[in-house]
mmCIF file of C-alpha atoms in Angstrom:
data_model
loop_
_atom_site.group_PDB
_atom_site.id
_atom_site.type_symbol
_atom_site.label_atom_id
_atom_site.label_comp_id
_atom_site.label_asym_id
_atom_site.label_seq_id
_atom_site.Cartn_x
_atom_site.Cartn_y
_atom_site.Cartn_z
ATOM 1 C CA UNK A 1 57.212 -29.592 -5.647
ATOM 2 C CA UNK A 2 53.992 -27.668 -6.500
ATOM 3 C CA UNK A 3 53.483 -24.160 -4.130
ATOM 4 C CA UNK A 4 50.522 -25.871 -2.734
ATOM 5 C CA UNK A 5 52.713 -29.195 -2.100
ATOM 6 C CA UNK A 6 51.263 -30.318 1.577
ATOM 7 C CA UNK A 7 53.257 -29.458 5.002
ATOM 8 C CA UNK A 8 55.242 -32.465 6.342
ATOM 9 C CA UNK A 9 54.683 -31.205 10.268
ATOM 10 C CA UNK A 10 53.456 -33.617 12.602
ATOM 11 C CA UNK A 11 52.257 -31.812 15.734
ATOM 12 C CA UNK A 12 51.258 -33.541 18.878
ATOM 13 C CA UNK A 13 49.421 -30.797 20.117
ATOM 14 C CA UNK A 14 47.020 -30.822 23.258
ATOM 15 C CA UNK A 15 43.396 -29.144 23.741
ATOM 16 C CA UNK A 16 44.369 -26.341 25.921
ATOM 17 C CA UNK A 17 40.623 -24.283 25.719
ATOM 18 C CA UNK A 18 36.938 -25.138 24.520
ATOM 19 C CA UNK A 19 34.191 -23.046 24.271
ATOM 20 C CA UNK A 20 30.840 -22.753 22.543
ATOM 21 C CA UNK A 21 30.549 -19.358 20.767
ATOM 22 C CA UNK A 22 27.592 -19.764 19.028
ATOM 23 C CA UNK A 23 24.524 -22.162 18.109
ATOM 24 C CA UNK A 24 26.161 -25.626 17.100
ATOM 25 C CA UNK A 25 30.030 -24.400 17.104
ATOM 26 C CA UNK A 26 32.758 -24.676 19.441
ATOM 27 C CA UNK A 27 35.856 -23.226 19.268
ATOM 28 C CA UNK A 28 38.895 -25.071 20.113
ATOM 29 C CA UNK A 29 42.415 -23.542 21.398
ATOM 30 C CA UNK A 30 45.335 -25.726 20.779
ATOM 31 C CA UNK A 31 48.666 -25.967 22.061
ATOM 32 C CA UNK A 32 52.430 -27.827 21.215
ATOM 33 C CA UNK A 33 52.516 -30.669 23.213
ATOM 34 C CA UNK A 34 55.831 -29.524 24.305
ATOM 35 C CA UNK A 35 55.529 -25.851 25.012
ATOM 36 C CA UNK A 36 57.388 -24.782 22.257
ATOM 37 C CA UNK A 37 56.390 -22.830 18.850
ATOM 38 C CA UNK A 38 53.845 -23.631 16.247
ATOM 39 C CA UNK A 39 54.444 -23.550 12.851
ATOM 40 C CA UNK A 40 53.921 -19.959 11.467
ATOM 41 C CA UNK A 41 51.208 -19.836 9.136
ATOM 42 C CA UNK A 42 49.343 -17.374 6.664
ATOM 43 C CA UNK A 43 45.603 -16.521 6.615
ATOM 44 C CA UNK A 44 43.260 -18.925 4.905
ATOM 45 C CA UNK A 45 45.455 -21.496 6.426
ATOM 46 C CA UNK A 46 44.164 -24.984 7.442
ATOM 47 C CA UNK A 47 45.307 -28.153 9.810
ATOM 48 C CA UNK A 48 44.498 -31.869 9.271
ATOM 49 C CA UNK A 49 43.112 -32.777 12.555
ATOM 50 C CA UNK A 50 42.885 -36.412 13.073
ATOM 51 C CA UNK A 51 39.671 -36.825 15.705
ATOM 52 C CA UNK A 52 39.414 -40.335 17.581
ATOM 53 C CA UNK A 53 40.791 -43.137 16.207
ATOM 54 C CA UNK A 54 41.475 -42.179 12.277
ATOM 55 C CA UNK A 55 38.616 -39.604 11.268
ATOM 56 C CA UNK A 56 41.517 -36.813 9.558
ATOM 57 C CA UNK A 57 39.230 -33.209 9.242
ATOM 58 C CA UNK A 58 40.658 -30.115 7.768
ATOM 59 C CA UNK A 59 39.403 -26.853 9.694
ATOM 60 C CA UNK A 60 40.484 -23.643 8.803
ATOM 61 C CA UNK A 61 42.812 -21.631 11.364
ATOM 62 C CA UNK A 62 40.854 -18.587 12.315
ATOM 63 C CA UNK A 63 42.538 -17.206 15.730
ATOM 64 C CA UNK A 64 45.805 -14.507 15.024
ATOM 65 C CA UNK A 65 48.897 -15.584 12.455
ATOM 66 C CA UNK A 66 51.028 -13.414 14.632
ATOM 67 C CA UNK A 67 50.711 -16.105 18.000
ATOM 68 C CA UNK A 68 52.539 -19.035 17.562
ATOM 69 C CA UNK A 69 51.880 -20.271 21.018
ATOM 70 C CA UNK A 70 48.422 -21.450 19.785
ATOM 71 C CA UNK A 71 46.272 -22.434 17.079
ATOM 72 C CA UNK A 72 42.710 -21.765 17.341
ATOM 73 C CA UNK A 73 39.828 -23.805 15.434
ATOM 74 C CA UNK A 74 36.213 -23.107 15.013
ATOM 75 C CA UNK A 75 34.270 -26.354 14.635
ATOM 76 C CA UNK A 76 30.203 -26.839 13.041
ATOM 77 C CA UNK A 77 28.620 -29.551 14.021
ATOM 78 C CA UNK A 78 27.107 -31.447 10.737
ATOM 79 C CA UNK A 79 24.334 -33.590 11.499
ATOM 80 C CA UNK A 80 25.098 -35.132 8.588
ATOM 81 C CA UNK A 81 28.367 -35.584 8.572
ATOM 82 C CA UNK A 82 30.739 -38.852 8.954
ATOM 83 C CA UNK A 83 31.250 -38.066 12.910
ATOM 84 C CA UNK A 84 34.208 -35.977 13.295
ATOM 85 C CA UNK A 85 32.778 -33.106 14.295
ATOM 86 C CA UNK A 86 30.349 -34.781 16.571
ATOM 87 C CA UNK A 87 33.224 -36.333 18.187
ATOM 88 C CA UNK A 88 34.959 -32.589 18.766
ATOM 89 C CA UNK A 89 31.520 -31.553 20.237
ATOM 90 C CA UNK A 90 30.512 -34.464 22.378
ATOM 91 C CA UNK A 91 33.451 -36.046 23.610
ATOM 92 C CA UNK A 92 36.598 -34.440 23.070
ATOM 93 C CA UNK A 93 38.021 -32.686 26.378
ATOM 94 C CA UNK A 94 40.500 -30.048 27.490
ATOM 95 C CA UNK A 95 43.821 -31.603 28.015
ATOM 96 C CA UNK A 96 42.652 -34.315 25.391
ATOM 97 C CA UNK A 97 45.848 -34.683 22.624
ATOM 98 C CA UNK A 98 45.443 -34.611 19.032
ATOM 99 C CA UNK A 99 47.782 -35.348 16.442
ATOM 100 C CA UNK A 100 47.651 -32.357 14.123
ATOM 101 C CA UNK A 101 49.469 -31.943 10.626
ATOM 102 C CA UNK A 102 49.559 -28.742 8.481
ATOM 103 C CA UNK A 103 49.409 -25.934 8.366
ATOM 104 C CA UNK A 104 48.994 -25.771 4.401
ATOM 105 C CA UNK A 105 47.345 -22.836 2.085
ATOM 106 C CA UNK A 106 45.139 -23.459 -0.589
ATOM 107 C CA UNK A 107 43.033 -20.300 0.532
ATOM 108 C CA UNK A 108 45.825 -17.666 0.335
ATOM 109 C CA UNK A 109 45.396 -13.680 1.146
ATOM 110 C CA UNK A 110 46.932 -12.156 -2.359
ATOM 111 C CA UNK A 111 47.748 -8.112 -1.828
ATOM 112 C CA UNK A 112 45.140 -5.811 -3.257
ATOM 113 C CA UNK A 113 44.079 -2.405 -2.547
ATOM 114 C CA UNK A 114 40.616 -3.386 -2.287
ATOM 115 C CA UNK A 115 39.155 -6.637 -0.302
ATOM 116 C CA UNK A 116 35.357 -7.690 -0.462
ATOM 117 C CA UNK A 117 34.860 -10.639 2.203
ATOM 118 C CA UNK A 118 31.821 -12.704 1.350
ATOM 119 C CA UNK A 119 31.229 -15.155 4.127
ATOM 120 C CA UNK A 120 28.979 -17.817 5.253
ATOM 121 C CA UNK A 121 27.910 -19.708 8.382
ATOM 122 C CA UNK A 122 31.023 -21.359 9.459
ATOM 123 C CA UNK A 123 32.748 -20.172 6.137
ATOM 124 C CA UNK A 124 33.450 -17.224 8.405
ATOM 125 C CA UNK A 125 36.661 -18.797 10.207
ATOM 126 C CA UNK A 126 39.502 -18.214 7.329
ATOM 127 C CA UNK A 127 37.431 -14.910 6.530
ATOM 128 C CA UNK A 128 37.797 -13.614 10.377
ATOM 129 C CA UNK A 129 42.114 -14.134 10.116
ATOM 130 C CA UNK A 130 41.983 -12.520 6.962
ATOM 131 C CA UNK A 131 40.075 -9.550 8.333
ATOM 132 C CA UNK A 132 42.784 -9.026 11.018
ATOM 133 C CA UNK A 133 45.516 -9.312 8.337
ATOM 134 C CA UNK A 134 43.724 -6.287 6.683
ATOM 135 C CA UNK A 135 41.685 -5.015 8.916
ATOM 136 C CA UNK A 136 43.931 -2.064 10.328
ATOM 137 C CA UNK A 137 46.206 -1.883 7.154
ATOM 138 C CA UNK A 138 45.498 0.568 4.150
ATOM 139 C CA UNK A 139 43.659 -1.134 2.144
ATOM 140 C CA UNK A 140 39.576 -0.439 1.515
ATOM 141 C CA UNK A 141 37.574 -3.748 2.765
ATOM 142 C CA UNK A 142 33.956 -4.533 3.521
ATOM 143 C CA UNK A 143 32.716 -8.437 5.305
ATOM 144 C CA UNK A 144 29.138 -9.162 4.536
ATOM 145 C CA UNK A 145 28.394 -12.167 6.384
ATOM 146 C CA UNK A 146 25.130 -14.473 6.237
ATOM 147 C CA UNK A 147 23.903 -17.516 8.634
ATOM 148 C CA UNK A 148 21.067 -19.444 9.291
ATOM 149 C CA UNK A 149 20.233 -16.666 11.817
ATOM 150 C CA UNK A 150 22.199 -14.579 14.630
ATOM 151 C CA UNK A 151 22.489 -17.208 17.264
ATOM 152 C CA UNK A 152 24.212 -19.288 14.829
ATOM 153 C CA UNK A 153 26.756 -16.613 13.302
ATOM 154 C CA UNK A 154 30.067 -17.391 15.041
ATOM 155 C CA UNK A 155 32.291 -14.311 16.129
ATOM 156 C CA UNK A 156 29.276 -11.917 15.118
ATOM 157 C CA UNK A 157 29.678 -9.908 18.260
ATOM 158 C CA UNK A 158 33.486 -9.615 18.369
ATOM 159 C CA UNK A 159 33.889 -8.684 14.280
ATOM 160 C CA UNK A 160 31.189 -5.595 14.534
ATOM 161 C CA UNK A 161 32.699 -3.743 17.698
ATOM 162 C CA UNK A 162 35.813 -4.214 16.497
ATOM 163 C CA UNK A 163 35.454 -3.307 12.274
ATOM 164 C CA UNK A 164 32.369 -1.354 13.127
ATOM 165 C CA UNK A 165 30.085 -0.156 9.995
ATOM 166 C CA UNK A 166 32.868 -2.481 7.975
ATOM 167 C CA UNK A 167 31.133 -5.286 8.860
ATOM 168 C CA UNK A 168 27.599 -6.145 7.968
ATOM 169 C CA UNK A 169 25.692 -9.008 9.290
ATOM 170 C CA UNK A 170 23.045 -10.572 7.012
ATOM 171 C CA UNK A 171 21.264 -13.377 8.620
ATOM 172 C CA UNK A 172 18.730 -15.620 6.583
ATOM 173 C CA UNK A 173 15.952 -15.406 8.798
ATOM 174 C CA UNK A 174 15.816 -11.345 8.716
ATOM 175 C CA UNK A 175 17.456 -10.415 5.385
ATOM 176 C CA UNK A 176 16.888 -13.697 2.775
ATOM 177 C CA UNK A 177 19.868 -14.892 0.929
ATOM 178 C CA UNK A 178 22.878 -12.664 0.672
ATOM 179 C CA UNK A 179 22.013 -10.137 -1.946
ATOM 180 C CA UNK A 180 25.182 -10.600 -3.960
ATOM 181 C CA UNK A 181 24.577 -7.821 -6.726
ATOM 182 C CA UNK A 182 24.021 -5.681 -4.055
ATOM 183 C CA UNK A 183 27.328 -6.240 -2.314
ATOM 184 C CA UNK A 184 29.494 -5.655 -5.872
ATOM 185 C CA UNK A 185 27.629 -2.857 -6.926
ATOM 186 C CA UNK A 186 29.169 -0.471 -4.054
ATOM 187 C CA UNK A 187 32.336 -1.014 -5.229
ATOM 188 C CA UNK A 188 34.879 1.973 -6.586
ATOM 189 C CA UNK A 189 36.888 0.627 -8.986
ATOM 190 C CA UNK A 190 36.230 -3.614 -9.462
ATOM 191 C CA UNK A 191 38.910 -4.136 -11.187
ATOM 192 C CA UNK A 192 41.452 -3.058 -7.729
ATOM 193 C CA UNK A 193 39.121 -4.953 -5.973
ATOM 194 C CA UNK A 194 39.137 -9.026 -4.808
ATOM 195 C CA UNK A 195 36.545 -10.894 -3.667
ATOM 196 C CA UNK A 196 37.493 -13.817 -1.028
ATOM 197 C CA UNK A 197 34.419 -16.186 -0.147
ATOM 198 C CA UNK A 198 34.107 -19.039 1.826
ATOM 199 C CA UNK A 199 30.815 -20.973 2.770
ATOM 200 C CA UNK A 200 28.186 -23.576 1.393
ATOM 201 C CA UNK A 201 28.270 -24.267 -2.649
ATOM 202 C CA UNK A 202 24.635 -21.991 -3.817
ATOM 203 C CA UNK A 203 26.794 -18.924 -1.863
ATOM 204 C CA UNK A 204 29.993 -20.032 -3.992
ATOM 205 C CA UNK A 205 28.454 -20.430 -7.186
ATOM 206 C CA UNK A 206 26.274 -17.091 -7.092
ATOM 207 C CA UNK A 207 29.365 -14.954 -6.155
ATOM 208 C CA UNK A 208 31.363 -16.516 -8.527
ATOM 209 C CA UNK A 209 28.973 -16.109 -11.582
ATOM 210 C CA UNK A 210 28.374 -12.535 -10.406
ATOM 211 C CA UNK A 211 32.031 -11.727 -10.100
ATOM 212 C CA UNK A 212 32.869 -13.628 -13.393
ATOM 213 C CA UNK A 213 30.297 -11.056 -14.905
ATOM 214 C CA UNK A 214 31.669 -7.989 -13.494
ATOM 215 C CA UNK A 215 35.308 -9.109 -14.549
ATOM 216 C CA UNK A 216 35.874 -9.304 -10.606
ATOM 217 C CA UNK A 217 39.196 -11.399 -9.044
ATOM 218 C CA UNK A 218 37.380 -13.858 -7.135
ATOM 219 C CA UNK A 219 38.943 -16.368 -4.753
ATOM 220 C CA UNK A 220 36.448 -19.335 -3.011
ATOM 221 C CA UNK A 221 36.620 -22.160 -0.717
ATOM 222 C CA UNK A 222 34.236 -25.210 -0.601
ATOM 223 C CA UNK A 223 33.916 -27.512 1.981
ATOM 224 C CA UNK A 224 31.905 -29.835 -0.786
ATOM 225 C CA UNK A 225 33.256 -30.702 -4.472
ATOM 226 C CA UNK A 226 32.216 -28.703 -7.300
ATOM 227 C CA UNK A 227 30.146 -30.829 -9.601
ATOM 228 C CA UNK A 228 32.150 -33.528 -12.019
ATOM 229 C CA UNK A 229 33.262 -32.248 -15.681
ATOM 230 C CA UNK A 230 30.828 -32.595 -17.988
ATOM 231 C CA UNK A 231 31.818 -35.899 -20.537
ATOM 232 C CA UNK A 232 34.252 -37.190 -18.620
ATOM 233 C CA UNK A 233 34.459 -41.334 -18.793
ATOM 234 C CA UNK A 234 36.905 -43.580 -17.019
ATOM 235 C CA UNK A 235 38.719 -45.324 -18.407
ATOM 236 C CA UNK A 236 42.161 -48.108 -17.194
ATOM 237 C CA UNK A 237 45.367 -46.594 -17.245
ATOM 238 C CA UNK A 238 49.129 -47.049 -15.792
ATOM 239 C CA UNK A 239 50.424 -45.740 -12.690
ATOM 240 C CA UNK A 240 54.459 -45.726 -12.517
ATOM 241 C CA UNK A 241 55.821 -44.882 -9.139
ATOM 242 C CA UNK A 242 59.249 -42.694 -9.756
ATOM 243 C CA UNK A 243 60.875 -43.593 -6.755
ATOM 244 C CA UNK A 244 59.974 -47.557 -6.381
ATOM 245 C CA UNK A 245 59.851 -47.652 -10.561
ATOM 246 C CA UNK A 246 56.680 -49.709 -9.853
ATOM 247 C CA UNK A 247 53.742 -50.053 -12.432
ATOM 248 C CA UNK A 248 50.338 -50.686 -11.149
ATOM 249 C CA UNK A 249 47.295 -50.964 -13.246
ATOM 250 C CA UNK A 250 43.717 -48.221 -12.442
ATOM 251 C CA UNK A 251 41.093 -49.687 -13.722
ATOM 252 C CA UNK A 252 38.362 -47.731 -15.440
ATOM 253 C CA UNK A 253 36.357 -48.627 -12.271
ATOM 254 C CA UNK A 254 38.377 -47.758 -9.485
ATOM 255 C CA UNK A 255 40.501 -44.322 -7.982
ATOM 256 C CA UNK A 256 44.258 -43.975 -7.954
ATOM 257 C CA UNK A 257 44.075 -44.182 -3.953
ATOM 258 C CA UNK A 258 42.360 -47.551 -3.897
ATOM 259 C CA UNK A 259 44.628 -49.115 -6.759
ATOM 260 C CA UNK A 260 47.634 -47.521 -4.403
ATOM 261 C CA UNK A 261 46.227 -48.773 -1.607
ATOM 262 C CA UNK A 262 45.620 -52.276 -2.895
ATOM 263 C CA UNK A 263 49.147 -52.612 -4.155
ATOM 264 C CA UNK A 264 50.256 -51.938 -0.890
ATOM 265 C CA UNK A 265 51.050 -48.203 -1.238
ATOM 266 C CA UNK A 266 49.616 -45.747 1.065
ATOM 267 C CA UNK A 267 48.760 -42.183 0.414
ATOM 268 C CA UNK A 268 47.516 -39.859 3.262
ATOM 269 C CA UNK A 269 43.767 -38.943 2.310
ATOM 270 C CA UNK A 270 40.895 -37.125 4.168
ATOM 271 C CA UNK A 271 37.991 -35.576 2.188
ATOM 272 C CA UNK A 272 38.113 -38.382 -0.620
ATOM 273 C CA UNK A 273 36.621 -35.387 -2.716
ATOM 274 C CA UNK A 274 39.378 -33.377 -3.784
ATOM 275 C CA UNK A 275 38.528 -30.302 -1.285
ATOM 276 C CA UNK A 276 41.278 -30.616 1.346
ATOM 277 C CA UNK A 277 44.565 -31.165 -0.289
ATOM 278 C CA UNK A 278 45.502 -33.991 1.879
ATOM 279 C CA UNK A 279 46.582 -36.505 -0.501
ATOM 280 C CA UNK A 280 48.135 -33.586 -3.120
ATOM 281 C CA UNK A 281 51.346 -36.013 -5.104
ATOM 282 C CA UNK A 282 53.473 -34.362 -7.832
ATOM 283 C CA UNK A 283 53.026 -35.605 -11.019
ATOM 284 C CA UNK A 284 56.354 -36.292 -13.009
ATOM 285 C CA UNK A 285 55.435 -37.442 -16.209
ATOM 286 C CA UNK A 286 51.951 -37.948 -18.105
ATOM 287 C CA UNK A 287 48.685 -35.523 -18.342
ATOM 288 C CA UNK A 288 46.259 -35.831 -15.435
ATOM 289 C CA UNK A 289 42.223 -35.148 -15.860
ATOM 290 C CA UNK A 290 41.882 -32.895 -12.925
ATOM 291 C CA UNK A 291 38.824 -33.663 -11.259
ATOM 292 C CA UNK A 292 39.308 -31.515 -8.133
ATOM 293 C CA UNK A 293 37.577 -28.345 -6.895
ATOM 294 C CA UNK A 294 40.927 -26.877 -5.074
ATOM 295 C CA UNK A 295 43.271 -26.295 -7.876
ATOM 296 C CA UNK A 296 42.807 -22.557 -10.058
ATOM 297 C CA UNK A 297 42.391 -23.053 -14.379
ATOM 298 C CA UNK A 298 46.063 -21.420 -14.182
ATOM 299 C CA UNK A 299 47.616 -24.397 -11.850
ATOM 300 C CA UNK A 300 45.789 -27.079 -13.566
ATOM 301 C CA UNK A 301 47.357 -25.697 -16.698
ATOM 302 C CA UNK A 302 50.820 -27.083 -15.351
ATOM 303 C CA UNK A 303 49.998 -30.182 -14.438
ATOM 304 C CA UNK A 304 52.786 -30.669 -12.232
ATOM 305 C CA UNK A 305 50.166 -31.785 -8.835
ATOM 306 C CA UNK A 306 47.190 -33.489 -8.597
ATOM 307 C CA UNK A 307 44.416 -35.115 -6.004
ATOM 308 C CA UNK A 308 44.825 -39.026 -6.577
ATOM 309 C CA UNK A 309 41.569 -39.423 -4.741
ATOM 310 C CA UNK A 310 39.674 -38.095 -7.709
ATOM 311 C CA UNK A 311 41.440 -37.093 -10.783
ATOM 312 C CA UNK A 312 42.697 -39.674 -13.257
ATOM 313 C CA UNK A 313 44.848 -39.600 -16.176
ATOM 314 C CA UNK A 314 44.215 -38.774 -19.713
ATOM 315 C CA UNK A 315 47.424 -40.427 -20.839
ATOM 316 C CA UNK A 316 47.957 -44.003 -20.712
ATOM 317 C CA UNK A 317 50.816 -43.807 -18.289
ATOM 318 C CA UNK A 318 51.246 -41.174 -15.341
ATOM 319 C CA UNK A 319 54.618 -41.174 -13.057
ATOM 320 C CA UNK A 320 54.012 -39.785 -9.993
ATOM 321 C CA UNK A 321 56.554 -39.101 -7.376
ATOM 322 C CA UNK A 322 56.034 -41.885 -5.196
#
């Protein structure tokens, strides 16, 4: 299976701390249900939280890879979103269980002598574990960090008495947008260095044009899909399912998931957007049209995974291992 193939843990895990660090974010300690050991994990690590009934959210572990007695969980509350995270805010309670799978790594920390950490708003959680993965190691690295304004800038306080002049807070309200040429242009050699960002898509797509520029290593991660390929048409194909040897028919005007899902077949799914990696399935045979925003050129290239809740096929027939 693919390096990013999902996690198969299934953790009962209880609420064992809640807190509100900063303006519309809590942060959430978790805990085994049974006292014992979490799953290790690596920075840029998330877990599928499932939140009331069946509402499955990916957030990204931010608290310290070396404690495997809990997991710890920053949470945004989107006014817009599908009520997740208003559930985490408004209802959910210490000592409250959760069934928790993961963790998985789509976001992971590659070594480099040189680390620029672009984050923003709540893009700062996976940024803040990488930070202490580096932070006291020998390799050069700077954070510039951007929010709405202070008071909404979760683990401000904490990252700047602890990095010091490292660390550079740029909220919107005082400095404007995050002046991205600005943040390259200090740096030695760009080449040695990597650039890891994480926050809302205009912050993703600036740094990445600017680092594709500068011939800059640049790693991102969206909590929205990048926008569909260009000239891309749907169009019916066959599914065969290696390990039932079933055939099912996707038309042009519906997704793998809901032909699956009609014929009876589950897959596990979350986003629906090919962001979270939930429903990632190996593909056996046939050439998928990768529609996702999570997998690099170079992984695409193989064809060997895809996201059935958005890419398609550009053969007639695709096995998958299911």
């Amino acid at each position: 299976m693919h390096a990013h193939s999902p996690s198969e843990h299934d953790l009962p895990m209880v609420v064992a701390d809640k807190e509100t660090i900063a303006d519309g974010i809590v942060r959430l300690e978790l805990r085994a249900c049974d006292g014992h050991d979490l799953p290790s994990w690596t920075p840029g690590s998330h877990i599928d939280v499932t939140v009331g009934t069946d509402v499955i959210r990916q957030y990204s572990l931010c608290g310290d890879p070396g404690d495997r007695t809990t997991y710890e969980i920053a949470v945004l509350k989107e006014h817009q979103g599908r009520g997740g995270s208003a559930y985490v805010h408004d209802r959910l309670e210490v000592g409250e269980r959760l069934r928790v799978k993961g963790p998985r790594n789509h976001f992971a920390l590659v070594a480099a002598p040189s680390y620029v950490f672009i984050a923003g708003g709540i893009g700062i959680t996976p940024i803040r574990a990488m930070i202490r993965s580096v932070g006291f190691g020998s390799a050069r690295w700077s954070l510039t960090y951007g929010g709405r304004s202070r008071s909404s800038m979760a683990f401000r306080e904490e990252l700047v008495s602890v990095h010091g002049d490292r660390v550079r807070l740029r909220p919107q309200d005082e400095f404007g947008p995050i002046d991205i040429g600005e943040v390259l242009a200090e740096l030695d050699d760009p080449q040695a260095s990597v650039v890891y960002c994480c926050g809302p898509a205009p912050l993703l797509e600036a740094v990445t044009v600017a680092c594709g520029a500068r011939g800059i290593g640049v790693h991102v991660e969206r909590f929205m899909p990048s926008a569909a390929p260009k000239g891309s048409e749907d169009e019916a194909f066959e599914l065969e399912l290696a390990r039932s040897g079933r055939t099912i028919n996707v038309p042009a005007d519906r997704t793998i998931v809901a032909a699956l899902e009609a014929a009876g077949v589950t897959v596990p799914t979350s986003c629906e957007e090919g962001i979270c990696g939930t429903c990632e399935t190996a593909v056996l045979r046939g050439l998928p049209e990768h529609r996702d925003s999570l997998l690099t050129d170079e992984e695409r290239v193989l064809n060997d995974t895809m996201m059935p809740c958005v890419s398609r096929s550009r053969s007639s027939r695709l096995v998958l291992d299911l």
